[in-house]
Amino acid sequence: MTSYSFPDDLLQAQREWYAAYQQLATTENPAQTTVLRRTLQRLSVHIATHPYWASIPGRAPAARMALKRQAWDPEKAGS
């Protein structure tokens, strides 16, 4: 398995995306729902357009999955 060295800001954005998504799944406040959806959109754009992806042409889908795994559970980053 290929190991990726993700920039801290990219990892943090993915972690924030997961946190916002979890909040959205549990909120009952319509105003908060709007804020969280906008947050998810902003973070999605930041993650998808991050300059890091240009450094790994042709392997970006695997790297994106590795980013998600690492952000979800940092202790399993190497597995």
Coordinates of N, CA, C and O in Angstrom, one line a residue:
M1 N 0.8 -1.2 0.0 CA 0.0 0.0 0.0 C 0.9 1.2 0.0 O 1.9 1.3 0.7
T2 N 0.5 2.2 -0.8 CA 1.2 3.5 -0.9 C 0.9 4.3 0.3 O -0.2 4.4 0.8
S3 N 2.0 4.9 0.8 CA 1.8 5.9 2.0 C 1.9 7.3 1.4 O 2.7 7.6 0.6
Y4 N 1.0 8.1 2.0 CA 0.9 9.5 1.5 C 1.2 10.4 2.7 O 0.9 10.1 3.8
S5 N 1.8 11.5 2.4 CA 2.2 12.5 3.4 C 1.3 13.7 3.1 O 1.6 14.6 2.3
F6 N 0.2 13.8 3.8 CA -0.8 14.8 3.6 C -0.4 16.1 4.3 O 0.0 16.0 5.5
P7 N -0.6 17.3 3.7 CA -0.4 18.5 4.4 C -1.4 18.6 5.6 O -2.5 18.2 5.6
D8 N -0.9 19.3 6.7 CA -1.7 19.4 7.9 C -3.1 20.1 7.6 O -4.1 19.7 8.2
D9 N -3.1 21.1 6.8 CA -4.3 21.8 6.5 C -5.3 21.0 5.8 O -6.5 21.1 6.0
L10 N -4.8 20.1 4.9 CA -5.7 19.2 4.2 C -6.4 18.2 5.2 O -7.6 17.9 5.1
L11 N -5.5 17.6 6.0 CA -6.1 16.6 7.0 C -7.1 17.3 8.0 O -8.1 16.8 8.3
Q12 N -6.7 18.5 8.4 CA -7.6 19.3 9.3 C -8.9 19.6 8.6 O -10.0 19.4 9.2
A13 N -8.9 19.9 7.3 CA -10.2 20.2 6.6 C -11.0 19.0 6.5 O -12.2 19.0 6.7
Q14 N -10.4 17.8 6.3 CA -11.2 16.6 6.2 C -11.8 16.2 7.6 O -12.9 15.8 7.6
R15 N -11.0 16.4 8.6 CA -11.5 16.2 10.0 C -12.7 17.1 10.3 O -13.7 16.7 10.9
E16 N -12.6 18.4 9.9 CA -13.7 19.3 10.1 C -14.9 19.0 9.3 O -16.0 19.1 9.7
W17 N -14.7 18.4 8.1 CA -15.8 18.0 7.2 C -16.6 16.9 8.0 O -17.8 16.9 8.0
Y18 N -15.8 15.9 8.5 CA -16.5 14.8 9.2 C -17.3 15.3 10.4 O -18.4 14.9 10.7
A19 N -16.7 16.3 11.2 CA -17.3 16.8 12.4 C -18.6 17.6 12.0 O -19.7 17.4 12.6
A20 N -18.6 18.4 10.9 CA -19.7 19.1 10.5 C -20.8 18.1 10.0 O -22.0 18.3 10.2
Y21 N -20.4 17.1 9.3 CA -21.4 16.1 8.8 C -22.1 15.4 10.0 O -23.3 15.2 9.9
Q22 N -21.3 15.0 11.0 CA -21.9 14.4 12.2 C -22.9 15.3 12.9 O -23.9 14.9 13.3
Q23 N -22.5 16.6 12.9 CA -23.4 17.6 13.6 C -24.7 17.7 12.7 O -25.8 17.8 13.3
L24 N -24.5 17.7 11.4 CA -25.7 17.9 10.6 C -26.6 16.7 10.7 O -27.9 16.9 10.7
A25 N -26.1 15.5 10.9 CA -26.9 14.3 11.1 C -27.7 14.3 12.4 O -28.7 13.6 12.5
T26 N -27.3 15.1 13.3 CA -27.9 15.0 14.6 C -28.7 16.3 15.0 O -29.4 16.3 16.0
T27 N -28.5 17.4 14.2 CA -29.2 18.7 14.6 C -30.7 18.6 14.2 O -31.1 18.0 13.3
E28 N -31.4 19.3 15.0 CA -32.9 19.5 14.8 C -33.2 21.0 14.5 O -34.4 21.3 14.4
N29 N -32.2 21.8 14.5 CA -32.4 23.2 14.4 C -32.2 23.6 12.9 O -31.1 23.5 12.4
P30 N -33.3 24.1 12.3 CA -33.2 24.4 10.8 C -32.1 25.5 10.5 O -31.5 25.4 9.5
A31 N -32.0 26.5 11.4 CA -30.9 27.5 11.1 C -29.5 26.9 11.2 O -28.7 27.2 10.4
Q32 N -29.3 26.0 12.1 CA -28.0 25.3 12.2 C -27.8 24.4 11.0 O -26.7 24.2 10.5
T33 N -28.9 23.8 10.5 CA -28.7 22.9 9.3 C -28.2 23.7 8.1 O -27.3 23.2 7.4
T34 N -28.7 24.9 7.9 CA -28.2 25.8 6.8 C -26.7 26.1 7.0 O -25.9 26.0 6.1
V35 N -26.3 26.5 8.2 CA -24.9 26.8 8.5 C -24.0 25.6 8.2 O -23.0 25.7 7.6
L36 N -24.5 24.4 8.7 CA -23.6 23.2 8.5 C -23.5 22.8 7.1 O -22.5 22.4 6.6
R37 N -24.6 23.0 6.3 CA -24.5 22.6 4.9 C -23.6 23.6 4.1 O -22.8 23.1 3.3
R38 N -23.6 24.8 4.5 CA -22.7 25.8 3.9 C -21.2 25.4 4.3 O -20.3 25.5 3.5
T39 N -21.0 25.0 5.5 CA -19.7 24.6 6.0 C -19.2 23.4 5.2 O -18.1 23.4 4.8
L40 N -20.1 22.4 5.0 CA -19.7 21.3 4.2 C -19.3 21.6 2.8 O -18.4 21.1 2.3
Q41 N -20.1 22.5 2.2 CA -19.8 23.0 0.9 C -18.4 23.6 0.8 O -17.6 23.4 -0.1
R42 N -18.2 24.5 1.7 CA -16.9 25.3 1.8 C -15.7 24.3 2.0 O -14.7 24.4 1.2
L43 N -15.9 23.4 2.9 CA -14.8 22.4 3.1 C -14.6 21.5 2.0 O -13.5 21.1 1.6
S44 N -15.7 21.1 1.3 CA -15.6 20.2 0.2 C -14.8 20.8 -1.0 O -13.9 20.2 -1.6
V45 N -15.0 22.1 -1.2 CA -14.3 22.8 -2.2 C -12.8 23.0 -1.8 O -11.9 22.7 -2.6
H46 N -12.6 23.3 -0.6 CA -11.2 23.4 -0.1 C -10.4 22.1 -0.3 O -9.3 22.1 -0.8
I47 N -11.1 21.0 0.1 CA -10.4 19.7 0.0 C -10.2 19.3 -1.5 O -9.1 18.9 -1.9
A48 N -11.2 19.4 -2.3 CA -11.2 19.0 -3.7 C -10.2 19.8 -4.5 O -9.6 19.3 -5.5
T49 N -10.0 21.1 -4.2 CA -9.1 22.0 -5.0 C -7.8 22.2 -4.3 O -7.0 23.1 -4.8
H50 N -7.4 21.5 -3.3 CA -6.2 21.7 -2.6 C -5.0 21.4 -3.6 O -5.1 20.4 -4.3
P51 N -4.0 22.2 -3.6 CA -2.8 22.0 -4.5 C -2.1 20.7 -4.3 O -1.5 20.2 -5.2
Y52 N -2.3 20.0 -3.2 CA -1.7 18.7 -3.0 C -2.0 17.7 -4.1 O -1.2 16.9 -4.5
W53 N -3.3 17.7 -4.5 CA -3.7 16.7 -5.5 C -2.9 16.8 -6.8 O -2.8 15.8 -7.5
A54 N -2.4 18.0 -7.1 CA -1.6 18.1 -8.4 C -0.3 17.4 -8.3 O 0.3 17.1 -9.3
S55 N 0.2 17.2 -7.1 CA 1.5 16.5 -6.9 C 1.4 15.0 -7.1 O 2.5 14.3 -7.0
I56 N 0.2 14.4 -7.2 CA 0.1 13.0 -7.4 C -0.8 12.6 -8.5 O -1.8 11.9 -8.4
P57 N -0.5 13.1 -9.7 CA -1.4 12.8 -10.9 C -1.5 11.3 -11.1 O -0.6 10.6 -11.0
G58 N -2.7 10.9 -11.4 CA -3.0 9.5 -11.8 C -3.2 8.7 -10.6 O -3.7 7.5 -10.7
R59 N -2.9 9.2 -9.4 CA -3.2 8.4 -8.2 C -4.1 9.1 -7.2 O -4.2 8.7 -6.0
A60 N -4.7 10.1 -7.6 CA -5.5 10.9 -6.7 C -6.7 10.1 -6.1 O -6.9 10.3 -4.9
P61 N -7.4 9.3 -6.8 CA -8.5 8.6 -6.2 C -8.0 7.7 -5.0 O -8.7 7.7 -3.9
A62 N -7.0 7.0 -5.1 CA -6.4 6.2 -4.0 C -6.0 7.2 -2.8 O -6.2 6.9 -1.7
A63 N -5.4 8.3 -3.2 CA -4.9 9.2 -2.2 C -6.1 9.8 -1.4 O -6.0 10.0 -0.2
R64 N -7.2 10.1 -2.2 CA -8.3 10.7 -1.5 C -8.9 9.7 -0.5 O -9.4 10.1 0.6
M65 N -9.0 8.5 -0.8 CA -9.5 7.5 0.1 C -8.5 7.3 1.3 O -9.0 7.2 2.4
A66 N -7.2 7.4 1.1 CA -6.3 7.4 2.2 C -6.4 8.6 3.1 O -6.4 8.4 4.3
L67 N -6.7 9.7 2.5 CA -7.0 10.9 3.3 C -8.2 10.7 4.2 O -8.1 11.0 5.4
K68 N -9.2 10.2 3.6 CA -10.5 10.0 4.4 C -10.2 9.0 5.5 O -10.7 9.2 6.7
R69 N -9.5 7.9 5.2 CA -9.2 6.9 6.3 C -8.4 7.5 7.4 O -8.6 7.3 8.6
Q70 N -7.3 8.3 7.0 CA -6.4 8.9 8.0 C -7.2 9.9 8.8 O -7.0 10.0 10.1
A71 N -8.0 10.7 8.2 CA -8.7 11.8 9.0 C -9.8 11.2 9.9 O -10.0 11.7 11.0
W72 N -10.3 10.0 9.5 CA -11.4 9.4 10.3 C -10.7 8.7 11.5 O -11.2 8.8 12.6
D73 N -9.6 8.1 11.3 CA -8.9 7.4 12.4 C -7.4 7.5 12.3 O -6.8 6.7 11.6
P74 N -6.8 8.6 12.8 CA -5.4 8.8 12.7 C -4.5 7.7 13.1 O -3.4 7.5 12.6
E75 N -4.9 6.9 14.1 CA -4.1 5.8 14.5 C -4.0 4.7 13.5 O -3.1 3.9 13.5
K76 N -4.9 4.6 12.5 CA -4.8 3.6 11.5 C -4.2 4.1 10.2 O -4.4 3.6 9.1
A77 N -3.6 5.3 10.2 CA -3.1 6.0 9.1 C -2.1 5.1 8.3 O -2.1 5.1 7.1
G78 N -1.3 4.3 8.9 CA -0.3 3.5 8.2 C -0.9 2.2 7.7 O -0.2 1.4 7.0
S79 N -2.1 1.8 8.1 CA -2.6 0.5 7.7 C -3.4 0.5 6.5 O -3.8 1.5 6.0

